Short mmCIF file of C-alpha atoms and ligand atoms in Angstrom, two decimals:
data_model
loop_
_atom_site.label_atom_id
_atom_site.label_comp_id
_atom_site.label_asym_id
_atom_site.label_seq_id
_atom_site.Cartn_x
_atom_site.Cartn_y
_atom_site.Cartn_z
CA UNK A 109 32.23 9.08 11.86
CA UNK A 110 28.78 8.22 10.74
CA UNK A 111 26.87 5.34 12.48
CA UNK A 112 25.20 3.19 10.16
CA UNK A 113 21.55 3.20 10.94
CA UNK A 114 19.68 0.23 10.05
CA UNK A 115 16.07 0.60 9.99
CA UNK A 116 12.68 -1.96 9.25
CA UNK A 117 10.02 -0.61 7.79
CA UNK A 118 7.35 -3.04 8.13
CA UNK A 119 4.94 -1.60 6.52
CA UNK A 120 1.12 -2.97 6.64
CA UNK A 121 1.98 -6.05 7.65
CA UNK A 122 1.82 -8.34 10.86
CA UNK A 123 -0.71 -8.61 13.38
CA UNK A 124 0.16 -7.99 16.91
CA UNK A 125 0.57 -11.75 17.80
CA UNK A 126 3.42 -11.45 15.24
CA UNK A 127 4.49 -8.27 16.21
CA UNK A 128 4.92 -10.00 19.41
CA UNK A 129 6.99 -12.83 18.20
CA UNK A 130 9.09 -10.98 15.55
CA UNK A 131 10.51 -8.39 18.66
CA UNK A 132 10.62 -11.52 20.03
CA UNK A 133 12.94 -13.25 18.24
CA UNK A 134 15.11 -10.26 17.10
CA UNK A 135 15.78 -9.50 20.74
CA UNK A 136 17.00 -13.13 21.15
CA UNK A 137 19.48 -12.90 17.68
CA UNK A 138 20.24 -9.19 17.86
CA UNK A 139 24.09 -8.70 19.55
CA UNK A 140 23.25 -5.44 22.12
CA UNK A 141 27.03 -4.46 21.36
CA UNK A 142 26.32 -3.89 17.73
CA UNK A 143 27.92 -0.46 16.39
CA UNK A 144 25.18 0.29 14.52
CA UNK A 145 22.05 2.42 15.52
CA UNK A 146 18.69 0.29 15.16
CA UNK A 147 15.13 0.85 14.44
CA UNK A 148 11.40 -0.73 13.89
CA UNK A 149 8.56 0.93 12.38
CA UNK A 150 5.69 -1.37 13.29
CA UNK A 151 1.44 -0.12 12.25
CA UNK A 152 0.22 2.58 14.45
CA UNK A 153 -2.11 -0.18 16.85
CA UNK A 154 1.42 -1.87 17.77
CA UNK A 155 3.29 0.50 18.74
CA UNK A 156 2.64 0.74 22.60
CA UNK A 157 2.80 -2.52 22.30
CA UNK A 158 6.06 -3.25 20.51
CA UNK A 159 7.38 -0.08 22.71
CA UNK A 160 6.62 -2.19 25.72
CA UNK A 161 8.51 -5.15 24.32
CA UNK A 162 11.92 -3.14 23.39
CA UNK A 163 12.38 -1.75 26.99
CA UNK A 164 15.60 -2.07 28.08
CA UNK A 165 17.13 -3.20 24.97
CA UNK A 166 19.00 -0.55 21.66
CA UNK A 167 16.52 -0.98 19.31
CA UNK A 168 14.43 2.62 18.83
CA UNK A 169 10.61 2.67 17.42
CA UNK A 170 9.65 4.87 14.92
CA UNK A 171 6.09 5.26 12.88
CA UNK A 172 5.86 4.92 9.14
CA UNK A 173 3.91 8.22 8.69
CA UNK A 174 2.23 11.14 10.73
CA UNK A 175 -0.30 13.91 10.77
CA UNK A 176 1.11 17.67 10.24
CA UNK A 177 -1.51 18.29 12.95
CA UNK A 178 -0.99 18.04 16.75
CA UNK A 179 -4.00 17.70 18.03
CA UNK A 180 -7.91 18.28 17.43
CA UNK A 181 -10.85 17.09 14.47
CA UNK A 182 -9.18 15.22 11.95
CA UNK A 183 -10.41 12.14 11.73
CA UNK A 184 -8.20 9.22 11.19
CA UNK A 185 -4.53 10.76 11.60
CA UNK A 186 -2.37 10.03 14.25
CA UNK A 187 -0.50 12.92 15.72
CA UNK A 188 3.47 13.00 16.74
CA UNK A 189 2.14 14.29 20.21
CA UNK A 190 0.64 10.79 20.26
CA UNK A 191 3.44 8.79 18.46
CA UNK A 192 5.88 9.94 21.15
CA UNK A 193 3.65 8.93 23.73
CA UNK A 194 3.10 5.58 22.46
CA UNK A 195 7.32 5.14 22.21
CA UNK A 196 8.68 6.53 18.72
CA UNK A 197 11.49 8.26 18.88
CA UNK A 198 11.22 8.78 15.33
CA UNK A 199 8.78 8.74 11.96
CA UNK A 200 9.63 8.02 8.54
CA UNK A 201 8.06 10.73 5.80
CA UNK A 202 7.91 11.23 2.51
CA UNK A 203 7.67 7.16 1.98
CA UNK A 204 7.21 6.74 -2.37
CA UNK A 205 4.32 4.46 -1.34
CA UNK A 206 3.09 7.81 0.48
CA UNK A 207 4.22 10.07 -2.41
CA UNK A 208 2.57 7.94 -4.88
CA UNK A 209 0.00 5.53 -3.79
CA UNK A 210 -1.83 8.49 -1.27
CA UNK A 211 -0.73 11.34 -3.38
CA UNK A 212 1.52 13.60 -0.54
CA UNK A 213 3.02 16.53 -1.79
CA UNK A 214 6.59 17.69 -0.88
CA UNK A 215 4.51 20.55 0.77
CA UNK A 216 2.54 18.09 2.75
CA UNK A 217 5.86 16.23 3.47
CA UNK A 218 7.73 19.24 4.52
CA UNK A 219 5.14 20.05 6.70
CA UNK A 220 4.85 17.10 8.36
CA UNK A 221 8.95 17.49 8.88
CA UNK A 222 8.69 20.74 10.27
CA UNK A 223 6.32 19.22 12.92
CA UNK A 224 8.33 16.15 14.03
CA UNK A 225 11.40 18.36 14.43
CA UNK A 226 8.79 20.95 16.62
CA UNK A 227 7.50 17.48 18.75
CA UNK A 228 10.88 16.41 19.11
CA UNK A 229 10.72 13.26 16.92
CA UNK A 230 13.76 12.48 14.43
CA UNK A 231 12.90 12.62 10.91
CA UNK A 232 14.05 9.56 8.28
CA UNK A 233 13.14 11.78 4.99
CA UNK A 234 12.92 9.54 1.88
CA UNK A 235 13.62 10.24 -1.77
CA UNK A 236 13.62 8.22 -4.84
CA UNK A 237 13.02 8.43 -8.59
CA UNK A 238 10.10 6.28 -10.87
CA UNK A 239 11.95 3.91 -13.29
CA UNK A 240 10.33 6.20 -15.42
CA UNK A 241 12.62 9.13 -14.22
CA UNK A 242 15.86 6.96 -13.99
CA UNK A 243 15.10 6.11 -17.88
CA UNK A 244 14.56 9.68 -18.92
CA UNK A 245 17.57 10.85 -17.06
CA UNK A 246 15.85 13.00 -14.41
CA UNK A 247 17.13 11.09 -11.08
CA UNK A 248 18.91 13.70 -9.84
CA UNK A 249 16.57 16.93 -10.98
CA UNK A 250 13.65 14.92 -8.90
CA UNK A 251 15.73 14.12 -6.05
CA UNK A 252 16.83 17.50 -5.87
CA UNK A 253 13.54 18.82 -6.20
CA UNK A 254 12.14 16.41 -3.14
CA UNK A 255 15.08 17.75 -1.33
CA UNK A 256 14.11 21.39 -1.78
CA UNK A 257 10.74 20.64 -1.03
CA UNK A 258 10.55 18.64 2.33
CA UNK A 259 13.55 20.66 3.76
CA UNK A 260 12.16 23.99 2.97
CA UNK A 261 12.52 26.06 5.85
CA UNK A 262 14.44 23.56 8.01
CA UNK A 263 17.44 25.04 9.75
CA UNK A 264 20.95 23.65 9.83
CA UNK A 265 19.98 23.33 13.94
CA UNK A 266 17.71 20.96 12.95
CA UNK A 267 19.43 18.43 10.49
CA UNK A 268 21.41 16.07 12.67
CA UNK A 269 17.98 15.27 13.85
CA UNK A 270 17.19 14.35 10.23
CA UNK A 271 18.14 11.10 7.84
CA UNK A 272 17.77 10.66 4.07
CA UNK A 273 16.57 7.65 3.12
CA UNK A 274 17.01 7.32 -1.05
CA UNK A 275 15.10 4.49 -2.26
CA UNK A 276 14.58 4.35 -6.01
CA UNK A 277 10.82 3.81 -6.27
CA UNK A 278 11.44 0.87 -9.05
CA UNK A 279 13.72 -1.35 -6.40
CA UNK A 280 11.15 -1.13 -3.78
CA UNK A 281 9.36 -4.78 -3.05
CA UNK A 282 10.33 -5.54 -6.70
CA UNK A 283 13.42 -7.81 -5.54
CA UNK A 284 15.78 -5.32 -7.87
CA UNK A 285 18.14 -3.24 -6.36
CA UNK A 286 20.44 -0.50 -7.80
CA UNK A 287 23.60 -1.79 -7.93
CA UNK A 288 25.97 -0.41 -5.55
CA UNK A 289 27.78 2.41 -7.98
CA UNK A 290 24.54 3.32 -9.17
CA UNK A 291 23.38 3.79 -5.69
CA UNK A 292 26.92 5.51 -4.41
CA UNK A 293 26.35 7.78 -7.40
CA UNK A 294 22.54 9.63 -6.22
CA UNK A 295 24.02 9.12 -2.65
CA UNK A 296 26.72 11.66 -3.29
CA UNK A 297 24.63 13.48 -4.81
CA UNK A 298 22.39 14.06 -2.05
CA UNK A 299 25.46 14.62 -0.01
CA UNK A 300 26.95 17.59 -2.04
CA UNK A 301 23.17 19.15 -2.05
CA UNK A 302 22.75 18.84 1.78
CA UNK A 303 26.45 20.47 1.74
CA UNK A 304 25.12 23.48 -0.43
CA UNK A 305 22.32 23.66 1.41
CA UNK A 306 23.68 23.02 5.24
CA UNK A 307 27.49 23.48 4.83
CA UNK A 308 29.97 20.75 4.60
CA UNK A 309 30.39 19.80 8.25
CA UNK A 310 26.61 19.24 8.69
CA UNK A 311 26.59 17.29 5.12
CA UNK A 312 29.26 15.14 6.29
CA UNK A 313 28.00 13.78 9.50
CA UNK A 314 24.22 13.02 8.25
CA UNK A 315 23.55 9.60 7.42
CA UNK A 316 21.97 8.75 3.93
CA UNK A 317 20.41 5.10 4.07
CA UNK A 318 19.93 3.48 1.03
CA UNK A 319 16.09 1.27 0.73
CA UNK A 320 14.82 -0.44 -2.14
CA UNK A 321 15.62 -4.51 -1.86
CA UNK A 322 18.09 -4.77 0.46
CA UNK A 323 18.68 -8.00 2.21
CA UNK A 324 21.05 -10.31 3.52
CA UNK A 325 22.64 -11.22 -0.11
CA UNK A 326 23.32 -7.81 -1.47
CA UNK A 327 24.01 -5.24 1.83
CA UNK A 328 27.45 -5.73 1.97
CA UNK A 329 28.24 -4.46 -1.11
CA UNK A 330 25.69 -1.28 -0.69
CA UNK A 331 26.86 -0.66 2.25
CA UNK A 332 30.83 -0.65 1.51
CA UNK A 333 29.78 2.27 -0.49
CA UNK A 334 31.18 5.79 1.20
CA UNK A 335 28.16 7.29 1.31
CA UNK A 336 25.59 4.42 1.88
CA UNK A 337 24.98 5.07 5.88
CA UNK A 338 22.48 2.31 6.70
CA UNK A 339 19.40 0.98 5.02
CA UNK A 340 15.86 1.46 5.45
CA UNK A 341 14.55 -2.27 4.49
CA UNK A 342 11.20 -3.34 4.09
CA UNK A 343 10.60 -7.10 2.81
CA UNK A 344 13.61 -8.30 4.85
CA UNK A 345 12.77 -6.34 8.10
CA UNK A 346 9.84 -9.15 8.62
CA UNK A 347 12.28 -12.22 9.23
CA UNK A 348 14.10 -11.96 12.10
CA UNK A 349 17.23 -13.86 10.84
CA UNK A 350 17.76 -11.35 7.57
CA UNK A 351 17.29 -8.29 9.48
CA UNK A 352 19.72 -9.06 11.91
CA UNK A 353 22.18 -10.49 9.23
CA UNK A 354 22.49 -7.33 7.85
CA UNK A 355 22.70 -5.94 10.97
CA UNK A 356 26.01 -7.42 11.67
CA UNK A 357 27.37 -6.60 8.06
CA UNK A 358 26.59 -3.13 8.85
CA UNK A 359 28.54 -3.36 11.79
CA UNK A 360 31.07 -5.63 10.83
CA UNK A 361 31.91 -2.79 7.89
CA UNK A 362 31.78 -0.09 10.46
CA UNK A 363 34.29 -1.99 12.84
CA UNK A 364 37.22 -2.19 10.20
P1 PGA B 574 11.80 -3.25 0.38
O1 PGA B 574 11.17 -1.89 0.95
O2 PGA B 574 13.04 -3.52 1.20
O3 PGA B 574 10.74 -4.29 0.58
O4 PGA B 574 12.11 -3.00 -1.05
C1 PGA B 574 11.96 -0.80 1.32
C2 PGA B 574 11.10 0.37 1.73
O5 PGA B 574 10.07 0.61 1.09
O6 PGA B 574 11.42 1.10 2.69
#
């Protein structure tokens, strides 16, 4: 059975008062016994610091992005040498605001996979189509292609160390969301790839979040869906009371 992973993505946002008080007040609202896996992806200055904060409690800390590199003269990247010493357990890559804002390449993204999986950091690998694609009827041809791209080269070893993330680029911050079918539909999609590509037994037990808009109001019904593992949420991640609301739907569905 897959454990729904439920996962903030905060973005560049908060400073580390807030950072301080956020952790703060999810620790006091979050239920420990929760059956559902947890994690916050706070800016790279915070991270010692939140890791400090979630000691001793089930939430995990991950980074929002990383260098390919491990060490040496590159100015301004943070390594995953450095990300697990300040706490992460994990990184997300391949972000659309990474794809399309800073320009990364699924060869840039896949090589920045490959590395985690060499420092021992879990990977949360996101794909999504433009509104542009949805409308022209490519979703699946570009998700595919992502796929492809920033799993070249991994090994079937390797992917239970990996989640997808799909987050249609045109739901993300925009307050819409794909509605739940349309959602299920790319979701199985991605499934029956990573079953081509990994055989069925590793397809079936890795988790696929779904990210674009999700928040207290709509989760339920996204994450019903039989293929929806989790969600990777940005806008609602910052309020301690919506996170953990979906929280407990998440685990509420996985307990029936
Ligand atoms: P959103 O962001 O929940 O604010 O749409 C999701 C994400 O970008 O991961």
């Amino acid at each position: 059975m897959r454990i729904p992973l439920i996962v903030g993505n905060w973005k560049m946002n908060l400073t580390g008062a807030e950072v301080k008080t956020l952790l703060t007040e999810l620790k006091s609202v979050l239920d420990n016994s929760a059956s559902v896996d947890i994690g916050v992806c706070p800016s790279f200055p915070f991270l010692s610091l939140a890791s400090d904060i979630l000691v001793g409690t089930n939430i995990k800390l991950g980074a929002q992005n990383m260098s390919w590199e491990v060490s040496g003269a590159f100015t301004g990247e943070v390594s995953p040498v450095q990300l697990r010493d300040a706490g992460c357990s994990f990184v997300i890559l391949g972000h659309s605001e990474r794809r399309h804002i800073f320009n990364e390449s699924n060869d840039c993204i896949n090589k920045k996979v490959k590395r985690a999986l060499e420092e021992s950091l879990n990977v949360i690998l996101c794909v999504g189509e433009t509104l542009k694609e949805r409308e022209n009827g490519s979703t699946e041809q570009v998700v595919k292609t992502q796929l492809e791209g920033g799993l070249k080269d991994v090994n079937v070893e390797d992917v239970d160390n990996i989640t997808i993330a799909y987050e249609p680029v045109w739901a993300i911050g925009t307050g819409k969301t794909a509605t739940p079918a349309m959602a299920q539909e790319v979701h199985a999609f991605i499934r029956n790839w990573l079953g081509s590509a990994y055989g069925r037994s590793a397809a079936d037990e890795m988790r696929i979040q779904y990210g674009g808009s999700m928040k207290p109001e709509n989760c339920e019904a996204l994450l019903q869906q039989s293929d929806i593992d989790g969600g990777l949420i940005g806008g609602a991640s910052l309020h301690a009371g919506k996170f953990s609301q979906i929280i407990s739907t998440a685990s509420g569905i996985n307990e029936e």
